[in-house]
Amino acid sequence: MIGALGSIAATVVAGALALGRGLIEGTGMVTEGKPFAGLDLVDVRRLRFGGCDVREGSLVKSVSEVFTTISGVGRNGLTELEPDLAALQDRLCRGTVRNCGEAIAGLVPEAALESRSLVDEVESIRRELRHFAESEGTTRVVVVNLASTEPPLERDPCHDRPEDLEAALVGNRASAVRASTLYAYAAVQEGCPYINFTPSDGALIPAIIRLAAEMGVPVMGNDGKTGETLVKSALAPMFGCRNLRVLSWEGFNILGNLDGRVLNHPDNRAAKIRTKDRVLAGILGYAPHSRVHIDYVPSLEDQKTAWDFIHFEGFMGARMSLQFIWQGYDSLLAAPLVLDLVRLADLAGRRGESGLMPHLASFFKAPLGVSEHRLHEQHQMLLDYVERAKASSA
Amino acid sequence: MIGALGSIAATVVAGALALGRGLIEGTGMVTEGKPFAGLDLVDVRRLRFGGCDVREGSLVKSVSEVFTTISGVGRNGLTELEPDLAALQDRLCRGTVRNCGEAIAGLVPEAALESRSLVDEVESIRRELRHFAESEGTTRVVVVNLASTEPPLERDPCHDRPEDLEAALVGNRASAVRASTLYAYAAVQEGCPYINFTPSDGALIPAIIRLAAEMGVPVMGNDGKTGETLVKSALAPMFGCRNLRVLSWEGFNILGNLDGRVLNHPDNRAAKIRTKDRVLAGILGYAPHSRVHIDYVPSLEDQKTAWDFIHFEGFMGARMSLQFIWQGYDSLLAAPLVLDLVRLADLAGRRGESGLMPHLASFFKAPLGVSEHRLHEQHQMLLDYVERAKASSA
Amino acid sequence: MIGALGSIAATVVAGALALGRGLIEGTGMVTEGKPFAGLDLVDVRRLRFGGCDVREGSLVKSVSEVFTTISGVGRNGLTELEPDLAALQDRLCRGTVRNCGEAIAGLVPEAALESRSLVDEVESIRRELRHFAESEGTTRVVVVNLASTEPPLERDPCHDRPEDLEAALVGNRASAVRASTLYAYAAVQEGCPYINFTPSDGALIPAIIRLAAEMGVPVMGNDGKTGETLVKSALAPMFGCRNLRVLSWEGFNILGNLDGRVLNHPDNRAAKIRTKDRVLAGILGYAPHSRVHIDYVPSLEDQKTAWDFIHFEGFMGARMSLQFIWQGYDSLLAAPLVLDLVRLADLAGRRGESGLMPHLASFFKAPLGVSEHRLHEQHQMLLDYVERAKASSA
Amino acid sequence: MIGALGSIAATVVAGALALGRGLIEGTGMVTEGKPFAGLDLVDVRRLRFGGCDVREGSLVKSVSEVFTTISGVGRNGLTELEPDLAALQDRLCRGTVRNCGEAIAGLVPEAALESRSLVDEVESIRRELRHFAESEGTTRVVVVNLASTEPPLERDPCHDRPEDLEAALVGNRASAVRASTLYAYAAVQEGCPYINFTPSDGALIPAIIRLAAEMGVPVMGNDGKTGETLVKSALAPMFGCRNLRVLSWEGFNILGNLDGRVLNHPDNRAAKIRTKDRVLAGILGYAPHSRVHIDYVPSLEDQKTAWDFIHFEGFMGARMSLQFIWQGYDSLLAAPLVLDLVRLADLAGRRGESGLMPHLASFFKAPLGVSEHRLHEQHQMLLDYVERAKASSA
């Protein structure tokens, strides 16, 4: 996990531990649903976690912060998990903030800022991956990007072909890449399936996707679909079914965790809003007036609240509206999907798949290589894959 | 149209006239959408309207009332339509309120209450249908029930087989049927496709569905899915896709038109709430805590407002919520669907279909003979039918 | 406290203990606000609690249940408070359910149902009050009714004059009183200030208010104003200020604690809705269309959610709307007001006031003897009282 | 009226005409409420309207646009008013856009941009005011600024004293003033009471307020309080009454009329948000986290929708929320207040008042010279004034 001290990563680990001990059920995990029974997925209890983070911090504290704000979560279990969390904490390594923008660099002590060459950084990441695999006694490692959103990366000619990207790394062209590029490149080179759960578009650039296809490594992204966009992708097709014309779809998001703080910086926000914006036109076939705001409201902590106002035209030009208010815990919506993606990416690796995994489209706001944005059709793609996988393993 | 002076019927007629004159586009009509291009549907301009109503009233006034409350509707066209509406008004006949419950009977002058035998009433309706067909020079008539909701009809042994129903009619067993039963029976006997757009469950009882199957008449119902339930059937599957557990789904509806007034009576409301309630368990596979209120709020007139509060459980037992607020014009949401259903029922009749039309499930809150309640799957059933129909006519 | 095992009572005790130990601040307590500095109120740390409840139950468990569902509350302190809560639990006595309605009687084991005479029951309550005062070494005891809402009590001639009420008690006319009547009567007879925080209208009947006035005992009620009605009383005057006409004000409340369960019974709900309904007409000077629903939704536990839809008419007949959604924790909104009322009732007792306390109107949905329902004017009445009290004690 | 072709001005005129003819009642006009009976206000029927606008446009069209989007408004009357509206249209003069910012200048044909000196412009406005008074046969003219919001005006030393402002005008220092400055200055010089209904802060700068005080002219502003801020000023005191701590108050406004379009420009929006922001800290005594968005959503036309999310802390640190959704017609909320202000400013002029009119605070988002932001206290200031005025005229 890249960003292993963040609230999503902390919840991933705490959740897997709690599930392993029978403290909780698999609610919220897609792969714990009925259609996945009989699929050859790794057992959650057998997952081992590791990762890196550029911040100082405490995994126990991150978990505890998430839990304090959450209604309905039994807190007794936390004490039971603390030793495991503390042990994991000791195994985390420091990450890179190469070219991540001001907002993220501001989280890191001055001394930690990079002075190494790009090639050295890649090599360092690869070494950590090998070390983790060895110490856990496994050859199957899945890398998931859970770090804060980077600013959008300006397109560069070196982003298209693997050999050009490699030349840029060797030439130490730091401005052509971001930290997320280095991680993704290192993961693919090590043969590790890679998931970009963030909107950072420096990670799965075409060159890396091609490299993954060539090297037989499955990869997928971008940007986990956890809240407002999930609802959007379920609701927007309804207007199409009824031939109602969406005039305006305005979305306002407020949240208060670290992700919210980083997104408060206009550069980082730009990347996020870009992945959210594509969904509507993709589903409706036209682009209604639409704007998405994301504001940092510290008192909300991990609770994300979204208000969407949808103005639409019906018969005889009548104007009507649908509004929705979504109130969810960001980390608790994201974490089970991360566990799902890890299991499914691991399965894909074992099945010898390579390059993009379009059957995982339903998990992402901007699924790479997939133009289908309707939730139910995306979900059907996943169910079809599951049937095929079951059939071929039978 | 049964209930031809009501706001839905008035909007159906005004809408068809306006569409025929190019005053409006087909927004809100499913059959005007892209997938229906090339399907052999009757042109809206060629439709002729007729019907009955138990109330005194004015079609022009009903249309005008609908338009006054609606934002976005061009009102200039109304003046242009008035002569046609007035002409239609003159052709309407009086209907029956046989056993419709207090709330509906209260709308009718005392003198109009029935004293004829059931058989006479059926014969009278059949005569009107033949008269309408002759005067319009057509043999194809579709009957649509748009009357106010009747109280639920207690099941009776005569409801199962056509011959038993006929015996009950001959025996004048008035308590075993409602007005809607008589209309539906008469329509099928005349070979007219029949649509029950209301929740009244006296209309398409098993005996009448069987009769329709035997006589080669297509029929479908119950209860047009126009608002809150439409959203529900689009949103509820999302929780399934993500393995999130719905704990409670509470719905509050307020509206102010005549339908609202009739639904204010507990007997009539019971029928409505019954059709709404089935959707959730059908989609989720379990029944969360759920209640649906429908309240009459006169000042809202035709504007229906619904607030739904959905409480759900996610990962680690965290409780979150989704709320939506739907603000739509009841008649303007329903009327285009009525035009769609008339066109599609007419097509089915010409294609020689008989009995229930499951491909129309997406139009109904409680689609007869269909257990699929997910909107998108229901819509796919319609699209598949359209493809088959196009293929067979090519 | 009558209803001492309920979630409000549990929160009152836990809150006072936590405040006394400096674990929390006085946020949410009116009497901890600036205008009350310098007023001769009893220190919260010096309060001692006792009470009765008809249910079996655990105070620690009630507190714990409240805390589990609440976001933002530090839970660490709870462990620290447990011994005190347990000790208090041991001192609670059994209460009476005399004529409380089916819903409340259903909470009690059969054996606990009353067979004593009314006079014996009153005497038993008085004995408990004296015992509590002695064992705590105080002569100042305030009685607060926090029990579940009783069904409305039908007016009876014996409700007007103290001597007639006494005669009814002696004559053992059980149907003329409810449990709340017995408690209130006993409290006043013992000279204890009495607060009816519930909507139960059997408590402060005219005979008891007169008795209080005669005996120099201050009393006040009914029904703590904690949520939707609080907002209503702040918002409704706005429409008056702008000469906007409220057409409809529809309120939907859902909650899941024991109060919600008891209110699920139509008899008990009737009392609640009655006290809510008076506010609007009192403020606006006319009665708009208005209905208030209260539904029991178990998954919400202590979280009360209200949706209010306000339809109003402005200039040129334009219809507009204001909606609000209130999401609060029932017990945590009520408990600090109970502490406020206890302190203010104690002060009134020491100041020699008797009968109703109109300056406490802002705390109640249906303030006895006060026709002012606007929140800000009610609050000003309290501030004026505070100034007078400070002046007279200086 | 400055901005006489805008939707507010059009509604002011249409409303006054309709009221004069008895087509509508005075709902929404404060001065038509009960407390104003017996106050010596000018009869609405006797008001005569005039004004200027920098745009080309049609008053009938503006009125018609407002009416098309509004539910509940009888449209029949419009035809009756058209001749009067057209006659008024002919009497309008062209205004100035001096230094109004890009967004407003963009509304005006190139040729209309100013080339005259500041002194000439002021003189031209004064001439128009005298001309209007003469042609209507009155000496009492009230000037109201209803033009689009200008960008904030940078403070300049010449803004403080009348003589320095005059020097700046003579020196033709165009950057030190805006169009609104010239209008306000001209109005005061002509002895006309002046109302700034907009947030433009170039209008009532200290120098002009002093000039008004010296010359015996009543003036007041800024920014009519019509919607979200109105609700805010009614609701925020509630949190104070209950000693609840507001953590965050986030406001999102969407609207689609010309005002919305102009506010879409960041410069102009800055002025608006500034006047909205002051209210909260003024009422609560501390500044919670707060942000106000105003977005232009064309499909909404004159309908303004606001969602406010208020996060607050109660007893024991529990976090709760209140949300409200306001859906109103911008022009129909503003227009009656303009009529109120004209009547009250005229009264003040006749009563010999001069300088600021603090009793009108309740009408403004940022009332000049008044620190009281609570709606009910502001309203009480108005009622007290009315009583004094009645007493002195009696």
mmCIF file of N, CA, C and O in Angstrom, chain B residues 69 247-248 250 252-254 264 269 289 291 293-301 303 305-307 309 311 319 321 323 325 327, chain C residues 69 247-248 250 252-254 264 269 289 291 293-301 303 305-307 309 311 319 321 323 325 327:
data_model
loop_
_atom_site.group_PDB
_atom_site.id
_atom_site.type_symbol
_atom_site.label_atom_id
_atom_site.label_comp_id
_atom_site.label_asym_id
_atom_site.label_seq_id
_atom_site.Cartn_x
_atom_site.Cartn_y
_atom_site.Cartn_z
ATOM 1 N N THR B 69 -49.612 25.237 -12.404
ATOM 2 C CA THR B 69 -48.643 24.963 -11.343
ATOM 3 C C THR B 69 -47.271 24.589 -11.879
ATOM 4 O O THR B 69 -46.359 24.346 -11.112
ATOM 5 N N LEU B 247 -30.725 -1.069 5.985
ATOM 6 C CA LEU B 247 -31.368 -1.317 7.278
ATOM 7 C C LEU B 247 -32.805 -0.802 7.269
ATOM 8 O O LEU B 247 -33.714 -1.463 7.758
ATOM 9 N N SER B 248 -32.990 0.380 6.729
ATOM 10 C CA SER B 248 -34.312 1.009 6.721
ATOM 11 C C SER B 248 -34.446 1.855 5.469
ATOM 12 O O SER B 248 -33.485 2.481 5.039
ATOM 13 N N GLU B 250 -37.282 4.577 4.389
ATOM 14 C CA GLU B 250 -38.519 5.235 4.772
ATOM 15 C C GLU B 250 -38.893 6.256 3.702
ATOM 16 O O GLU B 250 -38.064 7.073 3.313
ATOM 17 N N PHE B 252 -41.636 9.237 2.320
ATOM 18 C CA PHE B 252 -42.720 10.169 2.634
ATOM 19 C C PHE B 252 -43.098 10.921 1.369
ATOM 20 O O PHE B 252 -42.266 11.596 0.781
ATOM 21 N N ASN B 253 -44.344 10.760 0.955
ATOM 22 C CA ASN B 253 -44.824 11.395 -0.264
ATOM 23 C C ASN B 253 -45.903 12.414 0.072
ATOM 24 O O ASN B 253 -46.819 12.112 0.844
ATOM 25 N N ILE B 254 -45.798 13.579 -0.507
ATOM 26 C CA ILE B 254 -46.875 14.560 -0.362
ATOM 27 C C ILE B 254 -47.280 15.043 -1.746
ATOM 28 O O ILE B 254 -46.445 15.257 -2.609
ATOM 29 N N ASN B 264 -56.048 10.054 0.289
ATOM 30 C CA ASN B 264 -56.153 10.469 1.676
ATOM 31 C C ASN B 264 -57.083 9.546 2.462
ATOM 32 O O ASN B 264 -57.042 9.495 3.679
ATOM 33 N N ARG B 269 -55.637 4.342 0.063
ATOM 34 C CA ARG B 269 -54.201 4.397 0.293
ATOM 35 C C ARG B 269 -53.613 3.001 0.428
ATOM 36 O O ARG B 269 -52.502 2.734 -0.018
ATOM 37 N N HIS B 289 -36.473 -2.682 7.160
ATOM 38 C CA HIS B 289 -37.553 -1.880 7.733
ATOM 39 C C HIS B 289 -37.972 -0.848 6.704
ATOM 40 O O HIS B 289 -37.144 -0.147 6.143
ATOM 41 N N ARG B 291 -41.395 1.838 5.416
ATOM 42 C CA ARG B 291 -42.747 2.330 5.497
ATOM 43 C C ARG B 291 -42.903 3.411 4.428
ATOM 44 O O ARG B 291 -41.953 4.140 4.132
ATOM 45 N N HIS B 293 -45.351 6.615 3.388
ATOM 46 C CA HIS B 293 -46.485 7.491 3.667
ATOM 47 C C HIS B 293 -46.884 8.244 2.404
ATOM 48 O O HIS B 293 -46.017 8.669 1.635
ATOM 49 N N ILE B 294 -48.179 8.416 2.212
ATOM 50 C CA ILE B 294 -48.666 9.312 1.162
ATOM 51 C C ILE B 294 -49.648 10.267 1.808
ATOM 52 O O ILE B 294 -50.663 9.832 2.349
ATOM 53 N N ASP B 295 -49.317 11.541 1.780
ATOM 54 C CA ASP B 295 -50.178 12.534 2.430
ATOM 55 C C ASP B 295 -50.691 13.542 1.413
ATOM 56 O O ASP B 295 -49.984 13.936 0.488
ATOM 57 N N TYR B 296 -51.909 13.960 1.648
ATOM 58 C CA TYR B 296 -52.552 14.938 0.778
ATOM 59 C C TYR B 296 -52.242 16.343 1.300
ATOM 60 O O TYR B 296 -52.597 16.682 2.427
ATOM 61 N N VAL B 297 -51.545 17.130 0.513
ATOM 62 C CA VAL B 297 -51.188 18.500 0.882
ATOM 63 C C VAL B 297 -51.691 19.414 -0.234
ATOM 64 O O VAL B 297 -51.031 19.595 -1.256
ATOM 65 N N PRO B 298 -52.874 19.964 -0.049
ATOM 66 C CA PRO B 298 -53.555 20.644 -1.162
ATOM 67 C C PRO B 298 -52.714 21.700 -1.878
ATOM 68 O O PRO B 298 -52.770 21.814 -3.095
ATOM 69 N N SER B 299 -51.932 22.464 -1.136
ATOM 70 C CA SER B 299 -51.226 23.577 -1.791
ATOM 71 C C SER B 299 -50.240 23.100 -2.855
ATOM 72 O O SER B 299 -49.829 23.872 -3.708
ATOM 73 N N LEU B 300 -49.843 21.840 -2.817
ATOM 74 C CA LEU B 300 -48.869 21.341 -3.799
ATOM 75 C C LEU B 300 -49.496 21.079 -5.155
ATOM 76 O O LEU B 300 -48.788 20.926 -6.147
ATOM 77 N N GLU B 301 -50.821 20.964 -5.190
ATOM 78 C CA GLU B 301 -51.517 20.657 -6.435
ATOM 79 C C GLU B 301 -50.847 19.473 -7.152
ATOM 80 O O GLU B 301 -50.671 18.421 -6.569
ATOM 81 N N GLN B 303 -47.867 19.010 -8.012
ATOM 82 C CA GLN B 303 -46.450 18.759 -7.732
ATOM 83 C C GLN B 303 -46.305 17.736 -6.607
ATOM 84 O O GLN B 303 -46.766 17.947 -5.502
ATOM 85 N N THR B 305 -43.964 15.658 -4.115
ATOM 86 C CA THR B 305 -42.666 15.741 -3.475
ATOM 87 C C THR B 305 -42.481 14.506 -2.617
ATOM 88 O O THR B 305 -43.376 14.141 -1.869
ATOM 89 N N ALA B 306 -41.337 13.868 -2.761
ATOM 90 C CA ALA B 306 -41.059 12.685 -1.950
ATOM 91 C C ALA B 306 -39.713 12.841 -1.278
ATOM 92 O O ALA B 306 -38.759 13.313 -1.901
ATOM 93 N N TRP B 307 -39.675 12.477 -0.008
ATOM 94 C CA TRP B 307 -38.393 12.406 0.701
ATOM 95 C C TRP B 307 -38.194 10.960 1.097
ATOM 96 O O TRP B 307 -39.046 10.363 1.750
ATOM 97 N N PHE B 309 -35.534 8.354 3.015
ATOM 98 C CA PHE B 309 -34.368 8.240 3.888
ATOM 99 C C PHE B 309 -33.937 6.778 3.900
ATOM 100 O O PHE B 309 -34.710 5.899 4.292
ATOM 101 N N HIS B 311 -31.189 4.159 5.284
ATOM 102 C CA HIS B 311 -30.160 3.929 6.297
ATOM 103 C C HIS B 311 -29.496 2.612 5.937
ATOM 104 O O HIS B 311 -30.173 1.617 5.731
ATOM 105 N N ARG B 319 -22.733 2.802 10.003
ATOM 106 C CA ARG B 319 -24.056 3.169 9.517
ATOM 107 C C ARG B 319 -24.001 4.499 8.770
ATOM 108 O O ARG B 319 -23.490 5.478 9.286
ATOM 109 N N SER B 321 -26.040 6.971 5.424
ATOM 110 C CA SER B 321 -27.374 7.229 4.888
ATOM 111 C C SER B 321 -27.330 7.875 3.514
ATOM 112 O O SER B 321 -26.374 8.550 3.140
ATOM 113 N N GLN B 323 -30.229 10.107 1.281
ATOM 114 C CA GLN B 323 -31.565 10.680 1.225
ATOM 115 C C GLN B 323 -31.801 11.209 -0.183
ATOM 116 O O GLN B 323 -30.872 11.687 -0.816
ATOM 117 N N ILE B 325 -34.708 13.648 -2.529
ATOM 118 C CA ILE B 325 -35.917 14.469 -2.584
ATOM 119 C C ILE B 325 -36.309 14.593 -4.050
ATOM 120 O O ILE B 325 -35.529 15.069 -4.866
ATOM 121 N N GLN B 327 -38.981 16.033 -6.752
ATOM 122 C CA GLN B 327 -40.025 17.036 -6.946
ATOM 123 C C GLN B 327 -40.442 17.024 -8.404
ATOM 124 O O GLN B 327 -39.733 17.538 -9.263
ATOM 125 N N THR C 69 -23.867 4.940 19.390
ATOM 126 C CA THR C 69 -24.387 5.458 18.130
ATOM 127 C C THR C 69 -23.944 6.882 17.850
ATOM 128 O O THR C 69 -24.302 7.451 16.840
ATOM 129 N N LEU C 247 -48.388 28.046 3.546
ATOM 130 C CA LEU C 247 -49.530 27.267 3.058
ATOM 131 C C LEU C 247 -49.592 25.905 3.739
ATOM 132 O O LEU C 247 -50.657 25.434 4.117
ATOM 133 N N SER C 248 -48.444 25.261 3.843
ATOM 134 C CA SER C 248 -48.389 23.914 4.422
ATOM 135 C C SER C 248 -47.064 23.756 5.146
ATOM 136 O O SER C 248 -46.042 24.257 4.683
ATOM 137 N N GLU C 250 -45.282 20.437 6.701
ATOM 138 C CA GLU C 250 -45.400 19.001 6.911
ATOM 139 C C GLU C 250 -44.126 18.488 7.579
ATOM 140 O O GLU C 250 -43.030 18.768 7.104
ATOM 141 N N PHE C 252 -41.943 15.187 9.217
ATOM 142 C CA PHE C 252 -41.773 13.738 9.308
ATOM 143 C C PHE C 252 -40.596 13.442 10.221
ATOM 144 O O PHE C 252 -39.481 13.866 9.939
ATOM 145 N N ASN C 253 -40.857 12.736 11.294
ATOM 146 C CA ASN C 253 -39.827 12.415 12.271
ATOM 147 C C ASN C 253 -39.602 10.917 12.307
ATOM 148 O O ASN C 253 -40.562 10.149 12.364
ATOM 149 N N ILE C 254 -38.347 10.516 12.299
ATOM 150 C CA ILE C 254 -38.046 9.100 12.500
ATOM 151 C C ILE C 254 -37.005 8.979 13.597
ATOM 152 O O ILE C 254 -36.069 9.769 13.667
ATOM 153 N N ASN C 264 -44.670 4.602 18.826
ATOM 154 C CA ASN C 264 -45.198 3.826 17.713
ATOM 155 C C ASN C 264 -46.639 3.392 17.981
ATOM 156 O O ASN C 264 -47.363 3.042 17.066
ATOM 157 N N ARG C 269 -48.688 8.233 20.647
ATOM 158 C CA ARG C 269 -48.326 9.198 19.624
ATOM 159 C C ARG C 269 -49.270 10.398 19.643
ATOM 160 O O ARG C 269 -48.862 11.526 19.408
ATOM 161 N N HIS C 289 -52.069 24.269 6.592
ATOM 162 C CA HIS C 289 -52.155 22.808 6.528
ATOM 163 C C HIS C 289 -50.903 22.249 7.191
ATOM 164 O O HIS C 289 -49.792 22.661 6.884
ATOM 165 N N ARG C 291 -49.214 18.586 9.240
ATOM 166 C CA ARG C 291 -49.317 17.258 9.806
ATOM 167 C C ARG C 291 -47.932 16.876 10.333
ATOM 168 O O ARG C 291 -46.924 17.264 9.743
ATOM 169 N N HIS C 293 -45.694 13.543 11.462
ATOM 170 C CA HIS C 293 -45.562 12.095 11.631
ATOM 171 C C HIS C 293 -44.382 11.787 12.540
ATOM 172 O O HIS C 293 -43.349 12.439 12.450
ATOM 173 N N ILE C 294 -44.555 10.785 13.388
ATOM 174 C CA ILE C 294 -43.420 10.256 14.153
ATOM 175 C C ILE C 294 -43.389 8.762 13.922
ATOM 176 O O ILE C 294 -44.349 8.067 14.255
ATOM 177 N N ASP C 295 -42.327 8.275 13.327
ATOM 178 C CA ASP C 295 -42.230 6.846 13.024
ATOM 179 C C ASP C 295 -41.051 6.217 13.743
ATOM 180 O O ASP C 295 -39.987 6.835 13.877
ATOM 181 N N TYR C 296 -41.255 5.002 14.131
ATOM 182 C CA TYR C 296 -40.209 4.246 14.824
ATOM 183 C C TYR C 296 -39.369 3.508 13.782
ATOM 184 O O TYR C 296 -39.886 2.675 13.042
ATOM 185 N N VAL C 297 -38.092 3.836 13.709
ATOM 186 C CA VAL C 297 -37.176 3.195 12.773
ATOM 187 C C VAL C 297 -35.997 2.657 13.578
ATOM 188 O O VAL C 297 -35.055 3.396 13.885
ATOM 189 N N PRO C 298 -36.065 1.382 13.962
ATOM 190 C CA PRO C 298 -35.120 0.860 14.954
ATOM 191 C C PRO C 298 -33.654 1.122 14.633
ATOM 192 O O PRO C 298 -32.867 1.428 15.528
ATOM 193 N N SER C 299 -33.264 1.030 13.367
ATOM 194 C CA SER C 299 -31.828 1.144 13.070
ATOM 195 C C SER C 299 -31.257 2.512 13.436
ATOM 196 O O SER C 299 -30.050 2.657 13.576
ATOM 197 N N LEU C 300 -32.101 3.514 13.609
ATOM 198 C CA LEU C 300 -31.588 4.848 13.933
ATOM 199 C C LEU C 300 -31.187 4.983 15.392
ATOM 200 O O LEU C 300 -30.500 5.930 15.768
ATOM 201 N N GLU C 301 -31.680 4.066 16.226
ATOM 202 C CA GLU C 301 -31.393 4.130 17.656
ATOM 203 C C GLU C 301 -31.661 5.536 18.189
ATOM 204 O O GLU C 301 -32.729 6.074 17.995
ATOM 205 N N GLN C 303 -30.567 8.343 17.235
ATOM 206 C CA GLN C 303 -30.469 9.457 16.283
ATOM 207 C C GLN C 303 -31.837 9.787 15.711
ATOM 208 O O GLN C 303 -32.477 8.956 15.076
ATOM 209 N N THR C 305 -34.118 11.892 13.200
ATOM 210 C CA THR C 305 -34.020 12.617 11.942
ATOM 211 C C THR C 305 -35.392 13.175 11.608
ATOM 212 O O THR C 305 -36.385 12.470 11.684
ATOM 213 N N ALA C 306 -35.427 14.445 11.263
ATOM 214 C CA ALA C 306 -36.698 15.061 10.896
ATOM 215 C C ALA C 306 -36.549 15.763 9.567
ATOM 216 O O ALA C 306 -35.543 16.415 9.310
ATOM 217 N N TRP C 307 -37.548 15.560 8.721
ATOM 218 C CA TRP C 307 -37.626 16.337 7.474
ATOM 219 C C TRP C 307 -38.879 17.190 7.543
ATOM 220 O O TRP C 307 -39.969 16.663 7.754
ATOM 221 N N PHE C 309 -41.116 20.032 5.427
ATOM 222 C CA PHE C 309 -41.339 20.678 4.136
ATOM 223 C C PHE C 309 -42.308 21.829 4.362
ATOM 224 O O PHE C 309 -43.439 21.628 4.810
ATOM 225 N N HIS C 311 -44.210 24.931 2.601
ATOM 226 C CA HIS C 311 -44.650 25.492 1.327
ATOM 227 C C HIS C 311 -45.224 26.861 1.643
ATOM 228 O O HIS C 311 -46.066 26.992 2.515
ATOM 229 N N ARG C 319 -45.323 30.455 -5.400
ATOM 230 C CA ARG C 319 -45.177 29.418 -4.378
ATOM 231 C C ARG C 319 -43.733 28.952 -4.316
ATOM 232 O O ARG C 319 -43.134 28.601 -5.325
ATOM 233 N N SER C 321 -40.566 27.126 -1.448
ATOM 234 C CA SER C 321 -40.480 26.157 -0.357
ATOM 235 C C SER C 321 -39.178 26.273 0.418
ATOM 236 O O SER C 321 -38.164 26.743 -0.101
ATOM 237 N N GLN C 323 -37.115 23.580 3.030
ATOM 238 C CA GLN C 323 -37.075 22.269 3.664
ATOM 239 C C GLN C 323 -35.936 22.257 4.671
ATOM 240 O O GLN C 323 -34.918 22.883 4.433
ATOM 241 N N ILE C 325 -33.656 19.465 7.287
ATOM 242 C CA ILE C 325 -33.382 18.110 7.763
ATOM 243 C C ILE C 325 -32.563 18.241 9.037
ATOM 244 O O ILE C 325 -31.480 18.820 9.019
ATOM 245 N N GLN C 327 -30.734 16.309 12.103
ATOM 246 C CA GLN C 327 -30.204 15.013 12.529
ATOM 247 C C GLN C 327 -29.487 15.192 13.851
ATOM 248 O O GLN C 327 -28.369 15.714 13.897
#
